[in-house]
Amino acid sequence: MSATAWCIALQGLEGTKVEVEAATSMNLPKTVFVGLPDTALNEAKERVKHGVKSSGMKWPDGVVTINLSPGSVPKYGTHYDLAIAVAAMSVEATNEVRTEQLPRMVMFGELGLDGRIRPVSGIVPLLLAASKHGFSTAIVPAAQLGEAELVPGMATWGAEHLLEVLRILAGHPTSHRADAPAAGETSPGMLRDLADVQGNEDGKFALEVAAAGRHHLFLHGPPGVGKTMLASRLTSILPDLTPDEAIEVSAIHSLAGRSLTDGLITRPPYQDPHHTASRQSIVGGGGREIRPGAISLAHRGVLFLDEGPEFGQKTLESLRVPLENGSVSIGRAMSQVTFPARFQLVLAANPCPCGFSGVVGKECMCPPFRVRQYQDRLSGPILDRVDIMHSMPALNRFLAIDEVPRESSATVLARVVEARDRQRRRLRGSPWSTNSEVPGSYLRKALPVPADLGPVNRALARGTLSPRGVDKVLRVAWTLADLAGKDTVGAVELGAAMQLRLGETARAA
């Protein structure tokens, strides 16, 4: 006899339909798994067997062979337990398991020794993949029913115990009410307001331009001038995620093992890994099961690398391709996984290891070669991919609380949203929605080029701008025009964009 249940094998965010087949043959009692299971899945033999017996059901006699098809796809994790248990119980005729719904249903859950169904990671991408493969009904752990109902187009049943699964298959489900999802997660940046930042008006303007066009930003200056304070407030002036973006971002975080009991993530995420973080934790990876790293968890949001030169050289250089492509591909001997990684990079750095090189009133204790060595850790190719370079000077006097009126994040956000709307209207019909995404060919052919490109050409001739840098300047210029409510880029916007890109070097150009 044989029976079949259905599950999903994840490779990154992409899923493959897996047929879980169970068959028996008369011989000494034994359970055999085939179909490229990993160690955790092989351990399901005893987990599932005890769970079935604890539920009062009979485990089949003789040799029980569990086949996970297609056999060429690696299988990782414990979310197969429930499908394995149902397939094995269906083989044993005395269990009288109703199997009419099984061809149209997927099921996920880790089984406890007492038959309880425990939560698993990646429930959102699992259900999204199941929906793409034509399934419309799923059984999930009851604790994750609210999370599962965030996926559109899927009818989901929650089960706390294996016996409840049998009742669902028999058409008599136990009622489980999912808690109503909240409006969405509040990003750490939303807890902080731009009104808290004292002075640094130029820095606030650079942050606003970066938010409006989704431009990468480099903040450099001595310790204590507010680099981290500014960067941590960038998400507070970024618009909410669109519904499609919210599902995409939530799926990545679900795959990373994060619970979504508060609903879809509707605010841009914020990741600020420590400079001691490994390259794998930032880029993503793993032994056999590949997990997303910080750059993917920051997808559609902000990746802040504080003390950028302190990060490992290989870690920094590994950001080159994701910064250009908006995705990262991680290869292993048996698989290759691609994760989305369209993040907004914010780098922060001191002028030298002690932090006081070139600072008025301070004495730098670093030898010249150490200063140069420290600054060279941020390579030219990485910095060339950054749109805005902003130097933050130290404050030379204390500002009273009410001395200078400070704009709140809500006020700046309103301008950013308006600028984003202008970009969407201008780029309607193209695959892009913000200026930072527009390729150079489209910038030069489909959009009006400024009449006077003299400053750009002089900077290009002197080597202060690369061809990539020219495109960066044009993108930032368009963002400045959007913030000003203009339909074309003029000399003012072009000059300001060069200043934001090159800083002091722009004056010589």
Coordinates of C-alpha atoms in Angstrom, one line a residue:
M1 CA 0.0 0.0 0.0
S2 CA 1.0 3.6 -0.5
A3 CA -0.2 7.1 0.3
T4 CA 0.7 10.7 -0.6
A5 CA 0.7 14.1 1.1
W6 CA 2.2 17.4 -0.1
C7 CA 4.7 19.8 1.2
I8 CA 7.1 22.5 -0.2
A9 CA 10.9 22.5 -0.4
L10 CA 12.4 26.0 -0.1
Q11 CA 15.6 27.2 -1.8
G12 CA 15.8 30.8 -0.8
L13 CA 12.4 32.3 -1.4
E14 CA 11.6 29.9 -4.3
G15 CA 9.7 26.7 -3.5
T16 CA 9.4 23.3 -5.2
K17 CA 6.4 21.1 -4.8
V18 CA 7.3 18.0 -2.9
E19 CA 5.3 14.8 -3.0
V20 CA 5.6 12.9 0.3
E21 CA 5.0 9.2 -0.5
A22 CA 4.7 6.5 2.1
A23 CA 4.8 2.8 1.3
T24 CA 5.1 -0.4 3.4
S25 CA 6.5 -3.9 2.8
M26 CA 6.5 -6.9 5.0
N27 CA 9.9 -7.2 6.8
L28 CA 11.4 -6.3 10.1
P29 CA 10.1 -3.0 11.4
K30 CA 12.1 -0.1 10.0
T31 CA 11.6 3.4 8.6
V32 CA 13.6 4.6 5.6
F33 CA 13.8 8.1 4.2
V34 CA 14.9 8.7 0.6
G35 CA 14.9 11.9 -1.5
L36 CA 17.9 13.9 -0.3
P37 CA 16.8 14.6 3.3
D38 CA 19.2 16.5 5.6
T39 CA 20.1 15.5 9.2
A40 CA 17.1 17.3 10.8
L41 CA 14.8 15.6 8.4
N42 CA 16.3 12.2 8.9
E43 CA 15.7 12.7 12.7
A44 CA 12.0 13.0 11.9
K45 CA 11.8 9.2 11.8
E46 CA 11.6 8.9 15.6
R47 CA 9.8 12.2 16.1
V48 CA 7.0 11.3 13.7
K49 CA 6.7 7.7 14.8
H50 CA 6.3 8.7 18.5
G51 CA 4.0 11.5 17.7
V52 CA 1.7 9.2 15.7
K53 CA 1.7 6.5 18.5
S54 CA 1.1 9.2 21.2
S55 CA -2.0 10.3 19.3
G56 CA -3.5 6.8 19.6
M57 CA -2.9 6.0 15.9
K58 CA -1.1 2.9 14.6
W59 CA 2.3 3.2 12.9
P60 CA 2.5 0.8 10.0
D61 CA 4.2 -2.6 10.5
G62 CA 7.2 -3.8 8.5
V63 CA 9.4 -1.5 6.5
V64 CA 8.0 2.0 6.0
T65 CA 9.6 3.9 3.1
I66 CA 9.1 7.6 3.0
N67 CA 10.0 9.1 -0.4
L68 CA 10.4 12.9 -0.9
S69 CA 10.0 13.6 -4.6
P70 CA 11.6 15.0 -6.7
G71 CA 14.6 13.3 -5.3
S72 CA 17.1 15.7 -7.0
V73 CA 16.0 18.6 -4.8
P74 CA 17.7 18.9 -1.3
K75 CA 15.2 18.9 1.6
Y76 CA 16.0 20.8 4.7
G77 CA 14.1 21.6 8.0
T78 CA 11.4 20.1 10.2
H79 CA 8.3 21.5 8.4
Y80 CA 7.9 18.2 6.5
D81 CA 7.0 16.3 9.8
L82 CA 3.2 16.8 9.4
A83 CA 3.1 15.7 5.8
I84 CA 5.2 12.6 6.6
A85 CA 3.0 11.7 9.6
V86 CA -0.2 12.0 7.5
A87 CA 1.2 10.0 4.6
A88 CA 2.4 7.2 7.0
M89 CA -0.9 7.1 8.9
S90 CA -2.8 6.9 5.6
V91 CA -0.9 3.7 4.6
E92 CA -2.2 1.9 7.7
A93 CA -5.7 0.9 6.9
T94 CA -6.8 0.6 10.6
N95 CA -6.3 4.4 11.0
E96 CA -9.1 5.2 8.6
V97 CA -7.6 8.5 7.5
R98 CA -9.7 10.4 5.0
T99 CA -7.5 11.2 2.0
E100 CA -9.9 12.9 -0.4
Q101 CA -8.5 16.4 0.3
L102 CA -4.8 15.4 0.3
P103 CA -4.2 16.0 -3.5
R104 CA -5.3 19.7 -3.1
M105 CA -3.7 20.5 0.2
V106 CA -0.3 21.3 1.6
M107 CA 0.7 20.9 5.2
F108 CA 3.5 22.3 7.3
G109 CA 4.6 21.8 10.9
E110 CA 7.1 20.1 13.3
L111 CA 5.7 17.2 15.3
G112 CA 6.4 16.8 19.0
L113 CA 6.7 13.4 20.6
D114 CA 3.2 13.9 22.1
G115 CA 1.6 14.7 18.8
R116 CA 1.6 18.5 19.2
I117 CA 2.3 20.6 16.1
R118 CA 5.0 23.2 16.6
P119 CA 5.8 26.4 14.6
V120 CA 8.3 26.3 11.8
S121 CA 10.3 29.1 10.2
G122 CA 9.5 30.4 6.7
I123 CA 5.7 29.9 6.9
V124 CA 5.0 32.9 4.6
P125 CA 7.4 32.0 1.8
L126 CA 6.2 28.4 2.1
L127 CA 2.6 29.4 1.5
L128 CA 3.5 31.8 -1.2
A129 CA 5.3 29.0 -3.1
A130 CA 2.4 26.6 -2.5
S131 CA 0.0 29.2 -4.0
K132 CA 2.2 29.5 -7.1
H133 CA 2.0 25.7 -7.5
G134 CA -1.8 25.8 -7.5
F135 CA -2.6 24.8 -3.9
S136 CA -5.4 26.7 -2.3
T137 CA -5.7 25.0 1.1
A138 CA -3.1 24.5 3.8
I139 CA -2.7 23.1 7.3
V140 CA -0.3 25.1 9.5
P141 CA 0.6 25.1 13.2
A142 CA -2.2 26.9 15.1
A143 CA 0.3 29.3 16.6
Q144 CA 1.1 30.5 13.1
L145 CA -2.4 30.8 11.8
G146 CA -2.5 34.6 12.0
E147 CA 0.8 34.7 10.1
A148 CA -0.4 32.3 7.5
E149 CA -3.6 34.3 6.8
L150 CA -1.4 37.2 5.7
V151 CA -0.8 35.3 2.4
P152 CA -3.6 36.1 0.0
G153 CA -5.4 33.4 -1.9
M154 CA -4.9 30.6 0.6
A155 CA -7.5 29.0 2.8
T156 CA -5.6 28.0 6.0
W157 CA -6.5 25.7 8.9
G158 CA -4.6 25.8 12.1
A159 CA -3.9 22.7 14.1
E160 CA -2.4 22.3 17.6
H161 CA -2.3 18.5 17.6
L162 CA -2.1 15.7 15.1
L163 CA -5.7 14.5 15.9
E164 CA -7.0 18.0 14.8
V165 CA -5.4 17.4 11.4
L166 CA -7.4 14.1 11.1
R167 CA -10.6 16.1 12.0
I168 CA -9.8 18.7 9.3
L169 CA -9.3 15.9 6.7
A170 CA -12.6 14.4 7.8
G171 CA -14.4 17.7 7.3
H172 CA -14.8 18.5 11.0
P173 CA -12.1 21.1 11.8
T174 CA -11.6 22.5 15.2
S175 CA -12.2 26.2 15.2
H176 CA -9.0 28.3 15.7
R177 CA -9.3 32.1 15.6
A178 CA -6.4 34.0 14.3
D179 CA -5.6 37.2 16.2
A180 CA -6.2 40.2 14.0
P181 CA -2.9 41.4 12.5
A182 CA -1.7 44.8 13.6
A183 CA -1.2 47.6 11.1
G184 CA 2.4 46.5 10.8
E185 CA 5.8 46.7 12.4
T186 CA 7.2 50.0 13.4
S187 CA 10.8 50.3 12.2
P188 CA 13.4 51.3 14.9
G189 CA 13.9 54.5 12.9
M190 CA 10.3 55.5 13.4
L191 CA 10.9 55.6 17.1
R192 CA 13.4 58.5 16.5
D193 CA 12.6 61.9 15.0
L194 CA 14.7 64.2 13.0
A195 CA 13.6 67.0 15.4
D196 CA 15.9 65.4 17.9
V197 CA 19.0 66.3 15.8
Q198 CA 20.6 69.5 16.9
G199 CA 22.2 71.6 14.1
N200 CA 23.6 69.6 11.1
E201 CA 21.2 71.3 8.7
D202 CA 23.3 70.2 5.7
G203 CA 23.3 66.7 7.0
K204 CA 19.5 66.7 7.3
F205 CA 19.2 68.0 3.8
A206 CA 21.5 65.2 2.5
L207 CA 19.4 62.7 4.4
E208 CA 16.2 64.1 2.8
V209 CA 17.7 63.9 -0.7
A210 CA 18.8 60.3 0.0
A211 CA 15.3 59.3 1.2
A212 CA 13.6 61.0 -1.8
G213 CA 15.6 59.2 -4.4
R214 CA 16.6 56.1 -2.5
H215 CA 20.3 57.1 -2.9
H216 CA 23.2 55.6 -1.0
L217 CA 24.8 57.9 1.5
F218 CA 28.3 58.2 3.0
L219 CA 28.6 60.3 6.2
H220 CA 32.2 61.1 7.4
G221 CA 33.4 63.2 10.2
P222 CA 34.9 63.2 13.7
P223 CA 33.3 61.2 16.6
G224 CA 30.2 62.6 18.2
V225 CA 29.0 64.9 15.4
G226 CA 25.8 62.9 14.8
K227 CA 26.5 60.5 12.0
T228 CA 24.8 57.6 13.8
M229 CA 22.0 59.8 15.0
L230 CA 21.2 60.9 11.4
A231 CA 21.5 57.5 9.9
S232 CA 19.2 55.9 12.5
R233 CA 16.5 58.4 11.5
L234 CA 16.5 57.7 7.8
T235 CA 13.7 55.2 8.0
S236 CA 11.5 57.8 9.7
I237 CA 11.4 59.8 6.5
L238 CA 10.9 56.8 4.1
P239 CA 7.4 56.1 2.8
D240 CA 5.5 53.0 3.8
L241 CA 6.1 49.8 1.7
T242 CA 3.6 49.0 -1.0
P243 CA 1.4 45.9 -0.5
D244 CA 3.6 43.8 -2.8
E245 CA 6.8 45.1 -1.1
A246 CA 5.3 44.3 2.3
I247 CA 4.7 40.7 1.4
E248 CA 8.2 40.4 -0.2
V249 CA 9.9 41.8 2.8
S250 CA 7.8 39.8 5.3
A251 CA 8.6 36.6 3.4
I252 CA 12.4 37.3 3.8
H253 CA 12.0 37.9 7.6
S254 CA 9.8 34.8 8.0
L255 CA 12.4 32.7 6.2
A256 CA 15.0 34.1 8.7
G257 CA 12.9 32.7 11.6
R258 CA 11.2 35.9 12.6
S259 CA 7.6 35.7 13.8
L260 CA 5.1 38.0 12.0
T261 CA 2.4 37.9 14.7
D262 CA 2.1 41.7 14.4
G263 CA 1.2 41.5 10.8
L264 CA 3.0 42.2 7.6
I265 CA 6.1 44.5 7.8
T266 CA 4.8 47.7 6.3
R267 CA 7.6 50.0 7.2
P268 CA 11.1 49.9 5.6
P269 CA 13.3 47.6 7.6
Y270 CA 16.5 48.9 9.3
Q271 CA 19.6 46.7 9.8
D272 CA 22.8 47.9 11.5
P273 CA 25.2 45.0 11.9
H274 CA 28.2 45.4 14.2
H275 CA 31.6 45.7 12.4
T276 CA 32.7 42.4 13.9
A277 CA 29.8 40.6 12.1
S278 CA 31.0 37.8 9.7
R279 CA 30.7 38.1 6.0
Q280 CA 28.2 35.2 6.0
S281 CA 25.9 37.0 8.5
I282 CA 25.8 40.1 6.3
V283 CA 25.7 38.6 2.8
G284 CA 23.9 35.4 3.7
G285 CA 24.8 31.8 3.5
G286 CA 25.1 28.7 5.7
G287 CA 26.4 25.2 5.5
R288 CA 23.7 23.4 3.5
E289 CA 20.6 25.4 4.2
I290 CA 21.2 28.9 2.9
R291 CA 19.7 31.8 5.0
P292 CA 19.4 35.5 4.2
G293 CA 21.9 37.9 5.6
A294 CA 21.6 41.5 6.8
I295 CA 21.6 42.9 3.2
S296 CA 18.5 40.8 2.4
L297 CA 16.9 41.6 5.7
A298 CA 17.4 45.3 4.8
H299 CA 15.6 44.7 1.4
R300 CA 13.4 47.8 0.6
G301 CA 14.9 49.5 3.7
V302 CA 18.2 50.7 5.1
L303 CA 21.5 48.9 5.7
F304 CA 23.7 51.1 8.1
L305 CA 27.4 50.2 8.4
D306 CA 28.7 52.3 11.2
E307 CA 32.4 52.6 11.5
G308 CA 32.6 51.3 7.9
P309 CA 36.4 51.0 7.6
E310 CA 36.3 48.6 10.6
F311 CA 34.4 46.0 8.6
G312 CA 36.4 43.3 7.0
Q313 CA 37.7 44.1 3.5
K314 CA 36.1 41.0 1.9
T315 CA 32.8 41.8 3.6
L316 CA 32.8 45.3 2.1
E317 CA 33.8 44.2 -1.3
S318 CA 31.1 41.6 -1.3
L319 CA 28.6 44.5 -1.4
R320 CA 29.6 45.5 -4.9
V321 CA 27.2 43.3 -6.9
P322 CA 24.2 43.7 -4.6
L323 CA 24.6 47.5 -4.8
E324 CA 24.4 47.3 -8.6
N325 CA 21.9 44.4 -9.1
G326 CA 19.6 44.6 -6.1
S327 CA 20.1 40.9 -5.4
V328 CA 22.7 38.5 -4.1
S329 CA 23.4 35.0 -5.4
I330 CA 24.9 32.4 -3.0
G331 CA 26.3 29.2 -4.4
R332 CA 26.9 25.9 -2.8
A333 CA 27.9 22.5 -4.2
M334 CA 24.3 21.3 -4.4
S335 CA 22.4 24.5 -4.9
Q336 CA 22.4 28.2 -5.7
V337 CA 20.1 30.6 -4.1
T338 CA 19.2 34.2 -5.0
F339 CA 17.9 36.6 -2.4
P340 CA 16.5 40.1 -3.1
A341 CA 18.9 42.8 -1.7
R342 CA 17.7 46.2 -2.9
F343 CA 18.8 48.0 0.2
Q344 CA 19.7 51.7 0.8
L345 CA 23.3 51.8 2.0
V346 CA 24.4 54.3 4.6
L347 CA 28.1 54.3 5.5
A348 CA 29.6 56.2 8.4
A349 CA 33.3 56.7 9.1
N350 CA 35.7 58.7 11.2
P351 CA 38.7 60.5 9.4
C352 CA 41.2 58.1 11.1
P353 CA 41.4 55.4 13.8
C354 CA 41.6 58.0 16.7
G355 CA 38.9 60.1 14.9
F356 CA 40.6 63.5 15.1
S357 CA 42.7 63.8 11.9
G358 CA 42.1 67.3 10.5
V359 CA 39.8 68.3 13.4
V360 CA 40.3 71.9 14.6
G361 CA 41.3 71.9 18.3
K362 CA 42.1 68.2 18.4
E363 CA 45.4 66.4 18.1
C364 CA 45.6 63.3 15.9
M365 CA 47.7 60.5 17.5
C366 CA 47.8 58.4 14.3
P367 CA 50.9 58.1 12.1
P368 CA 50.2 59.4 8.5
F369 CA 50.5 55.9 7.1
R370 CA 47.8 54.6 9.6
V371 CA 45.5 57.4 8.5
R372 CA 45.9 56.5 4.8
Q373 CA 45.6 52.8 5.6
Y374 CA 42.4 53.4 7.5
Q375 CA 40.8 55.6 4.8
D376 CA 41.8 53.1 2.0
R377 CA 39.7 50.3 3.7
L378 CA 36.7 51.8 1.9
S379 CA 37.9 51.1 -1.6
G380 CA 37.3 53.2 -4.7
P381 CA 34.9 50.8 -6.3
I382 CA 32.7 50.8 -3.2
L383 CA 32.7 54.6 -2.8
D384 CA 32.0 55.0 -6.5
R385 CA 28.7 53.2 -5.9
V386 CA 27.6 55.7 -3.3
D387 CA 25.5 58.6 -4.6
I388 CA 26.0 61.2 -1.8
M389 CA 29.2 62.0 0.1
H390 CA 28.6 64.3 3.1
S391 CA 31.3 65.6 5.4
M392 CA 29.9 66.5 8.9
P393 CA 31.9 69.1 10.8
A394 CA 32.0 69.3 14.6
L395 CA 29.5 71.8 16.2
N396 CA 31.4 74.9 17.4
R397 CA 28.8 76.0 19.8
F398 CA 25.8 74.7 21.8
L399 CA 22.4 75.4 20.4
A400 CA 19.6 76.0 22.9
I401 CA 16.5 73.9 22.5
D402 CA 14.3 76.6 21.0
E403 CA 17.0 78.6 19.3
V404 CA 16.6 77.0 15.9
P405 CA 13.3 75.6 14.8
R406 CA 13.6 71.9 13.9
E407 CA 11.5 70.1 11.4
S408 CA 9.9 66.8 12.5
S409 CA 10.3 63.6 10.5
A410 CA 6.6 63.8 9.6
T411 CA 7.2 67.2 7.9
V412 CA 10.2 65.9 5.9
L413 CA 8.3 62.7 5.1
A414 CA 5.5 64.6 3.4
R415 CA 8.1 66.2 1.0
V416 CA 9.7 62.8 0.3
V417 CA 6.3 61.2 -0.5
E418 CA 5.6 64.1 -2.9
A419 CA 9.0 63.7 -4.6
R420 CA 8.5 59.9 -4.9
D421 CA 5.1 60.5 -6.5
R422 CA 6.7 62.7 -9.1
Q423 CA 9.3 60.0 -9.9
R424 CA 6.6 57.3 -10.2
R425 CA 4.6 59.5 -12.7
R426 CA 7.7 60.3 -14.7
L427 CA 8.8 56.7 -14.8
R428 CA 5.3 55.3 -15.5
G429 CA 5.5 52.4 -17.9
S430 CA 9.1 51.5 -17.0
P431 CA 10.3 48.8 -14.5
W432 CA 11.6 51.5 -12.1
S433 CA 9.9 53.8 -9.5
T434 CA 12.8 55.8 -8.0
N435 CA 15.6 57.8 -9.5
S436 CA 18.3 55.5 -8.0
E437 CA 17.1 52.5 -10.0
V438 CA 17.1 54.2 -13.4
P439 CA 20.0 52.9 -15.6
G440 CA 22.3 55.4 -17.3
S441 CA 21.0 54.6 -20.8
Y442 CA 17.5 55.6 -19.8
L443 CA 18.8 58.7 -18.1
R444 CA 20.5 59.9 -21.3
K445 CA 18.0 58.8 -23.9
A446 CA 14.5 58.9 -22.3
L447 CA 14.9 61.9 -20.0
P448 CA 15.8 65.5 -20.9
V449 CA 19.5 66.1 -20.3
P450 CA 20.6 69.4 -18.7
A451 CA 21.5 72.0 -21.3
D452 CA 24.9 72.8 -19.8
L453 CA 27.0 69.7 -18.9
G454 CA 30.3 71.7 -18.7
P455 CA 30.8 71.1 -15.0
V456 CA 30.2 67.4 -15.4
N457 CA 32.6 67.1 -18.4
R458 CA 35.3 69.1 -16.6
A459 CA 35.1 66.8 -13.6
L460 CA 35.1 63.8 -15.9
A461 CA 38.2 65.1 -17.7
R462 CA 40.0 65.7 -14.4
G463 CA 39.2 62.2 -13.1
T464 CA 37.1 63.4 -10.1
L465 CA 34.1 61.8 -11.7
S466 CA 33.9 58.3 -13.3
P467 CA 31.3 57.5 -16.0
R468 CA 29.3 55.7 -13.2
G469 CA 29.7 58.9 -11.1
V470 CA 28.2 61.0 -14.0
D471 CA 25.1 58.8 -13.8
K472 CA 25.0 59.2 -10.0
V473 CA 25.1 63.0 -10.4
L474 CA 22.2 63.0 -12.9
R475 CA 20.1 60.7 -10.7
V476 CA 20.7 63.0 -7.7
A477 CA 20.0 66.1 -9.8
W478 CA 16.6 64.6 -10.8
T479 CA 15.8 64.0 -7.1
L480 CA 16.6 67.6 -6.3
A481 CA 14.3 68.7 -9.1
D482 CA 11.6 66.4 -7.7
L483 CA 11.9 67.9 -4.3
A484 CA 11.7 71.4 -5.8
G485 CA 8.7 70.5 -7.9
K486 CA 10.4 70.9 -11.2
D487 CA 9.9 68.9 -14.4
T488 CA 13.4 69.4 -15.7
V489 CA 17.0 69.5 -14.3
G490 CA 18.6 72.9 -14.5
A491 CA 22.0 74.3 -13.7
V492 CA 21.1 74.8 -10.0
E493 CA 20.1 71.1 -9.5
L494 CA 23.1 69.9 -11.5
G495 CA 25.5 72.0 -9.4
A496 CA 23.9 71.0 -6.1
A497 CA 24.1 67.3 -7.2
M498 CA 27.8 67.6 -7.9
Q499 CA 28.3 69.2 -4.6
L500 CA 26.5 66.3 -2.9
R501 CA 28.4 63.8 -4.9
L502 CA 31.9 65.3 -4.6
G503 CA 31.8 67.6 -1.6
E504 CA 34.7 70.1 -1.6
T505 CA 36.0 68.6 -4.8
A506 CA 33.0 70.0 -6.8
R507 CA 34.1 73.6 -6.2
A508 CA 37.3 73.0 -8.2
A509 CA 35.4 71.4 -11.0

